[in-house]
């Protein structure tokens, strides 16, 4: 009897230990699930924490099964969360790879932006993968996958965004126009330097104010045109904004200068200066100003489109 009681106690301890070990399967898988949910955050985290759950298997978007008296997560369906855009999918997939019995993973219509993770092959037993309705670029990440059902189609908003990218990529006209305007401006400035130099020689003075002003204009235009070209080539909005506001200031100053110049020309005309020279000068200056205004409008429209593209 004594030995029988001892054997009974041993069996009870062994059985209790077995139950404890078996029960640890759910916390282990659930720990992974909760880590992922906390990583993703936003509405998914709120939805999960708003429920009173004994384990993650009680969550409606997670399905579990028993394997050899152990409960494991087999299906995850985190779909239709619209504010999950900024996610590190590579890190999330690495965490899901710890779930050895995971066969279905759905994270559709979440508008996740980025590249399709290249570690999807870590999900060894995965049979169904649905990442549709997101904005994920497929860089041949799915070539090594052995999955029965695979859906990686992007959302319509991403298709529209790709169209915007294509439209923004067709910026050859702006680039060429910028280069032409820069060359034209350099010629105009060089003409002013030559005129100032000739004027200095004619008057036999050391006054170089006109030359200094022209050089300053050259530096300013070089910075502005360079900023726009660098912004377009490298996709840097800050450089484009330097051009947008800097060129606007220069354009306003140019308009004021032209008004003063036209006024002085009219005064000269009243004093007897040749009408032909005055008319030619006014026409040339008006044409140059018109080209500058048209150029600025075109460049500003491109910058506005690029700003809207980044916001979307």
Short mmCIF file of C-alpha atoms in Angstrom, two decimals:
data_model
loop_
_atom_site.label_atom_id
_atom_site.label_comp_id
_atom_site.label_asym_id
_atom_site.label_seq_id
_atom_site.Cartn_x
_atom_site.Cartn_y
_atom_site.Cartn_z
CA UNK A 1 0.00 0.00 0.00
CA UNK A 2 2.85 2.28 0.85
CA UNK A 3 4.46 1.69 -2.54
CA UNK A 4 1.13 2.07 -4.28
CA UNK A 5 0.65 5.56 -2.80
CA UNK A 6 4.19 6.48 -3.78
CA UNK A 7 3.60 5.33 -7.34
CA UNK A 8 0.33 7.27 -7.45
CA UNK A 9 2.08 10.45 -6.35
CA UNK A 10 4.77 9.96 -9.01
CA UNK A 11 2.13 9.47 -11.72
CA UNK A 12 0.27 12.56 -10.58
CA UNK A 13 3.47 14.62 -10.71
CA UNK A 14 4.36 13.29 -14.14
CA UNK A 15 0.85 13.91 -15.45
CA UNK A 16 0.85 17.44 -14.02
CA UNK A 17 4.24 18.15 -15.56
CA UNK A 18 3.00 16.83 -18.90
CA UNK A 19 -0.06 19.06 -18.74
CA UNK A 20 2.13 22.04 -17.88
CA UNK A 21 4.43 21.38 -20.81
CA UNK A 22 1.48 20.87 -23.14
CA UNK A 23 -0.10 24.07 -21.96
CA UNK A 24 3.05 25.97 -22.68
CA UNK A 25 2.46 25.61 -26.43
CA UNK A 26 -0.25 28.26 -26.47
CA UNK A 27 1.70 30.89 -24.52
CA UNK A 28 4.72 30.33 -26.79
CA UNK A 29 2.78 30.86 -30.03
CA UNK A 30 0.67 33.54 -28.40
CA UNK A 31 3.80 35.33 -27.25
CA UNK A 32 4.91 35.55 -30.87
CA UNK A 33 1.46 36.76 -31.95
CA UNK A 34 1.36 39.43 -29.25
CA UNK A 35 4.85 40.61 -30.17
CA UNK A 36 3.74 41.02 -33.78
CA UNK A 37 0.54 42.82 -32.80
CA UNK A 38 2.48 45.20 -30.56
CA UNK A 39 4.96 45.79 -33.39
CA UNK A 40 2.19 46.57 -35.87
CA UNK A 41 0.16 48.64 -33.38
CA UNK A 42 -2.64 50.95 -34.52
CA UNK A 43 -6.17 49.51 -34.94
CA UNK A 44 -4.98 45.89 -34.88
CA UNK A 45 -3.51 46.34 -31.41
CA UNK A 46 -6.64 48.16 -30.21
CA UNK A 47 -8.89 45.43 -31.58
CA UNK A 48 -6.85 42.69 -29.92
CA UNK A 49 -6.68 44.37 -26.53
CA UNK A 50 -10.36 45.33 -26.54
CA UNK A 51 -11.33 41.65 -26.25
CA UNK A 52 -11.18 39.58 -23.08
CA UNK A 53 -9.10 36.63 -24.23
CA UNK A 54 -7.79 33.58 -22.42
CA UNK A 55 -5.24 33.15 -25.21
CA UNK A 56 -4.57 34.48 -28.67
CA UNK A 57 -6.51 31.50 -30.07
CA UNK A 58 -9.70 33.16 -28.83
CA UNK A 59 -9.09 36.11 -31.14
CA UNK A 60 -11.44 35.92 -34.15
CA UNK A 61 -8.61 36.55 -36.65
CA UNK A 62 -6.47 33.67 -35.41
CA UNK A 63 -7.13 29.94 -35.81
CA UNK A 64 -5.37 27.29 -33.74
CA UNK A 65 -5.21 23.50 -33.86
CA UNK A 66 -3.97 20.73 -31.62
CA UNK A 67 -0.83 18.81 -32.58
CA UNK A 68 0.15 15.93 -30.30
CA UNK A 69 -1.65 17.50 -27.35
CA UNK A 70 -0.09 20.87 -28.15
CA UNK A 71 -2.07 23.86 -29.38
CA UNK A 72 -0.45 25.89 -32.15
CA UNK A 73 -1.40 28.83 -34.34
CA UNK A 74 -2.14 27.70 -37.92
CA UNK A 75 -3.96 30.63 -39.52
CA UNK A 76 -3.56 34.39 -39.18
CA UNK A 77 -5.96 36.79 -40.89
CA UNK A 78 -5.05 40.41 -40.16
CA UNK A 79 -7.06 41.99 -43.00
CA UNK A 80 -8.68 45.37 -43.75
CA UNK A 81 -6.72 47.64 -41.43
CA UNK A 82 -6.25 50.92 -43.29
CA UNK A 83 -3.61 52.50 -41.06
CA UNK A 84 -0.84 49.90 -41.16
CA UNK A 85 1.14 51.62 -43.92
CA UNK A 86 4.51 51.98 -42.18
CA UNK A 87 5.48 48.42 -41.33
CA UNK A 88 8.75 46.52 -41.45
CA UNK A 89 7.43 43.43 -43.21
CA UNK A 90 10.79 41.67 -43.04
CA UNK A 91 10.76 41.86 -39.25
CA UNK A 92 7.13 40.72 -39.08
CA UNK A 93 7.81 37.72 -41.32
CA UNK A 94 10.82 36.76 -39.17
CA UNK A 95 8.55 36.70 -36.13
CA UNK A 96 5.87 34.67 -37.92
CA UNK A 97 8.56 32.18 -38.95
CA UNK A 98 8.70 31.08 -35.30
CA UNK A 99 5.21 29.63 -35.74
CA UNK A 100 6.10 26.16 -36.97
CA UNK A 101 2.54 25.11 -37.87
CA UNK A 102 1.49 28.32 -39.63
CA UNK A 103 -0.17 27.42 -42.95
CA UNK A 104 -2.20 30.55 -43.74
CA UNK A 105 -1.11 34.18 -43.52
CA UNK A 106 -3.41 36.95 -44.68
CA UNK A 107 -2.55 40.65 -44.34
CA UNK A 108 -4.66 42.00 -47.17
CA UNK A 109 -6.04 45.51 -47.76
CA UNK A 110 -3.84 47.17 -45.15
CA UNK A 111 -2.13 49.58 -47.59
CA UNK A 112 1.30 48.50 -46.34
CA UNK A 113 3.99 50.37 -48.29
CA UNK A 114 7.47 49.07 -49.10
CA UNK A 115 9.21 46.12 -50.67
CA UNK A 116 7.98 42.56 -50.52
CA UNK A 117 10.21 40.92 -47.86
CA UNK A 118 12.85 38.55 -49.20
CA UNK A 119 12.57 36.23 -46.20
CA UNK A 120 9.15 34.77 -47.02
CA UNK A 121 10.85 31.41 -47.55
CA UNK A 122 11.34 31.26 -43.77
CA UNK A 123 7.65 30.36 -43.51
CA UNK A 124 8.33 26.67 -44.11
CA UNK A 125 4.81 25.24 -43.87
CA UNK A 126 2.93 28.16 -45.38
CA UNK A 127 0.34 27.14 -47.99
CA UNK A 128 -1.73 30.31 -48.37
CA UNK A 129 -0.26 33.82 -48.51
CA UNK A 130 -2.46 36.84 -49.22
CA UNK A 131 -0.78 40.25 -49.18
CA UNK A 132 -3.11 41.82 -51.75
CA UNK A 133 -4.43 45.35 -51.43
CA UNK A 134 -1.08 46.69 -50.23
CA UNK A 135 1.66 48.74 -51.89
CA UNK A 136 4.46 46.17 -51.90
CA UNK A 137 7.08 46.07 -54.64
CA UNK A 138 7.85 42.53 -55.77
CA UNK A 139 11.62 42.29 -56.29
CA UNK A 140 11.53 38.58 -57.16
CA UNK A 141 11.01 37.79 -53.48
CA UNK A 142 8.44 35.09 -54.27
CA UNK A 143 10.53 33.07 -56.73
CA UNK A 144 11.58 30.49 -54.10
CA UNK A 145 8.18 30.09 -52.49
CA UNK A 146 6.32 26.78 -52.60
CA UNK A 147 2.84 28.09 -51.85
CA UNK A 148 -0.43 26.69 -53.20
CA UNK A 149 -2.34 29.97 -53.08
CA UNK A 150 -0.47 33.25 -53.52
CA UNK A 151 -1.98 36.73 -53.94
CA UNK A 152 0.35 39.72 -54.13
CA UNK A 153 -1.78 42.08 -56.23
CA UNK A 154 -1.38 45.73 -55.29
CA UNK A 155 -4.17 48.10 -54.34
CA UNK A 156 -5.71 50.45 -56.92
CA UNK A 157 -4.25 53.42 -55.05
CA UNK A 158 -0.78 51.95 -55.59
CA UNK A 159 -1.50 51.48 -59.30
CA UNK A 160 -2.55 55.13 -59.47
CA UNK A 161 0.60 56.07 -57.60
CA UNK A 162 2.70 54.17 -60.12
CA UNK A 163 0.95 56.13 -62.87
CA UNK A 164 1.82 59.35 -61.03
CA UNK A 165 5.42 58.20 -60.83
CA UNK A 166 5.42 57.60 -64.58
CA UNK A 167 3.92 61.03 -65.22
CA UNK A 168 6.47 62.68 -62.94
CA UNK A 169 9.21 60.73 -64.71
CA UNK A 170 8.24 62.41 -68.00
CA UNK A 171 10.01 65.61 -66.95
CA UNK A 172 12.36 65.94 -69.91
CA UNK A 173 10.67 69.17 -70.99
CA UNK A 174 11.30 70.81 -67.60
CA UNK A 175 14.93 69.66 -67.58
CA UNK A 176 15.61 70.91 -71.13
CA UNK A 177 13.75 74.17 -70.48
CA UNK A 178 15.80 74.69 -67.31
CA UNK A 179 19.09 74.15 -69.14
CA UNK A 180 18.03 76.48 -71.97
CA UNK A 181 16.95 79.15 -69.49
CA UNK A 182 20.25 78.82 -67.65
CA UNK A 183 22.27 79.20 -70.87
CA UNK A 184 20.08 82.11 -71.93
CA UNK A 185 20.55 83.75 -68.53
CA UNK A 186 24.32 83.28 -68.64
CA UNK A 187 24.45 84.93 -72.09
CA UNK A 188 22.30 87.78 -70.82
CA UNK A 189 24.55 88.25 -67.78
CA UNK A 190 27.71 88.09 -69.88
CA UNK A 191 26.23 90.75 -72.12
CA UNK A 192 25.65 92.89 -69.05
CA UNK A 193 29.24 92.33 -67.89
CA UNK A 194 30.58 93.30 -71.31
CA UNK A 195 28.35 96.37 -71.37
CA UNK A 196 29.52 97.34 -67.92
CA UNK A 197 33.17 96.83 -68.88
CA UNK A 198 32.76 98.92 -72.02
CA UNK A 199 31.01 101.60 -70.01
CA UNK A 200 33.89 101.64 -67.54
CA UNK A 201 36.43 102.06 -70.32
CA UNK A 202 34.38 104.77 -72.00
CA UNK A 203 34.12 106.74 -68.80
CA UNK A 204 37.67 105.87 -67.79
CA UNK A 205 36.59 104.98 -64.27
CA UNK A 206 37.15 102.02 -61.95
CA UNK A 207 33.46 101.65 -61.25
CA UNK A 208 32.70 97.90 -61.41
CA UNK A 209 29.29 97.92 -59.78
CA UNK A 210 27.56 96.64 -62.89
CA UNK A 211 30.01 93.74 -63.19
CA UNK A 212 29.57 92.81 -59.50
CA UNK A 213 25.79 92.90 -59.80
CA UNK A 214 25.92 90.66 -62.89
CA UNK A 215 28.19 88.19 -61.12
CA UNK A 216 25.84 88.08 -58.14
CA UNK A 217 22.94 87.42 -60.50
CA UNK A 218 24.94 84.63 -62.12
CA UNK A 219 25.61 82.95 -58.76
CA UNK A 220 21.96 83.25 -57.71
CA UNK A 221 20.64 81.81 -60.97
CA UNK A 222 23.26 79.04 -60.88
CA UNK A 223 22.10 78.02 -57.39
CA UNK A 224 18.40 78.19 -58.31
CA UNK A 225 18.62 76.29 -61.60
CA UNK A 226 21.03 73.80 -60.04
CA UNK A 227 18.65 73.20 -57.13
CA UNK A 228 15.77 72.42 -59.46
CA UNK A 229 17.81 70.02 -61.61
CA UNK A 230 19.25 68.22 -58.57
CA UNK A 231 15.76 68.02 -57.03
CA UNK A 232 14.34 66.47 -60.20
CA UNK A 233 17.19 64.01 -60.77
CA UNK A 234 17.41 62.86 -57.14
CA UNK A 235 13.76 63.31 -56.17
CA UNK A 236 14.59 65.81 -53.40
CA UNK A 237 11.66 68.10 -52.63
CA UNK A 238 13.76 70.46 -50.48
CA UNK A 239 15.95 71.36 -53.45
CA UNK A 240 12.86 72.02 -55.56
CA UNK A 241 11.44 74.31 -52.87
CA UNK A 242 14.68 76.32 -52.84
CA UNK A 243 14.07 76.99 -56.53
CA UNK A 244 10.34 77.60 -56.09
CA UNK A 245 10.64 80.36 -53.51
CA UNK A 246 14.06 81.68 -54.54
CA UNK A 247 13.11 82.09 -58.19
CA UNK A 248 9.82 83.74 -57.16
CA UNK A 249 11.76 86.40 -55.24
CA UNK A 250 14.13 86.93 -58.18
CA UNK A 251 11.16 87.14 -60.55
CA UNK A 252 9.46 89.80 -58.41
CA UNK A 253 12.69 91.83 -58.30
CA UNK A 254 13.05 91.42 -62.07
CA UNK A 255 9.51 92.70 -62.67
CA UNK A 256 10.22 95.75 -60.48
CA UNK A 257 13.48 96.34 -62.34
CA UNK A 258 11.70 96.10 -65.71
CA UNK A 259 9.05 98.59 -64.59
CA UNK A 260 11.75 101.05 -63.56
CA UNK A 261 13.58 100.42 -66.83
CA UNK A 262 10.46 100.95 -68.93
CA UNK A 263 9.71 104.17 -67.04
CA UNK A 264 13.20 105.50 -67.71
CA UNK A 265 12.90 104.53 -71.38
CA UNK A 266 9.66 106.47 -71.66
CA UNK A 267 11.35 109.50 -70.09
CA UNK A 268 14.24 109.14 -72.53
CA UNK A 269 11.74 108.97 -75.38
CA UNK A 270 10.16 112.22 -74.28
CA UNK A 271 13.63 113.77 -74.24
CA UNK A 272 14.24 112.83 -77.87
CA UNK A 273 15.92 109.39 -77.85
CA UNK A 274 15.34 107.36 -81.02
CA UNK A 275 11.98 105.59 -80.99
CA UNK A 276 13.36 102.49 -82.75
CA UNK A 277 15.97 101.75 -80.09
CA UNK A 278 13.47 102.24 -77.29
CA UNK A 279 10.92 99.93 -78.93
CA UNK A 280 13.51 97.21 -79.55
CA UNK A 281 14.75 97.36 -75.97
CA UNK A 282 11.21 97.23 -74.57
CA UNK A 283 10.26 94.28 -76.79
CA UNK A 284 13.40 92.31 -75.86
CA UNK A 285 13.03 92.93 -72.15
CA UNK A 286 9.30 92.08 -72.30
CA UNK A 287 10.04 88.83 -74.16
CA UNK A 288 12.68 87.81 -71.62
CA UNK A 289 10.32 88.53 -68.73
CA UNK A 290 7.51 86.57 -70.39
CA UNK A 291 9.81 83.56 -70.88
CA UNK A 292 10.83 83.72 -67.21
CA UNK A 293 7.20 83.86 -66.04
CA UNK A 294 6.10 80.96 -68.27
CA UNK A 295 9.10 78.92 -67.15
CA UNK A 296 8.34 79.55 -63.49
CA UNK A 297 4.67 78.56 -63.92
CA UNK A 298 5.65 75.26 -65.58
CA UNK A 299 8.30 74.47 -62.97
CA UNK A 300 5.97 75.36 -60.09
CA UNK A 301 3.23 73.08 -61.48
CA UNK A 302 5.72 70.21 -61.59
CA UNK A 303 6.82 70.87 -57.99
CA UNK A 304 3.18 71.00 -56.82
CA UNK A 305 2.51 67.64 -58.51
CA UNK A 306 5.55 66.18 -56.80
CA UNK A 307 4.41 67.51 -53.41
CA UNK A 308 0.96 65.94 -53.89
CA UNK A 309 2.60 62.68 -54.95
CA UNK A 310 4.63 62.54 -51.73
CA UNK A 311 1.57 63.32 -49.61
CA UNK A 312 -0.35 60.45 -51.16
#
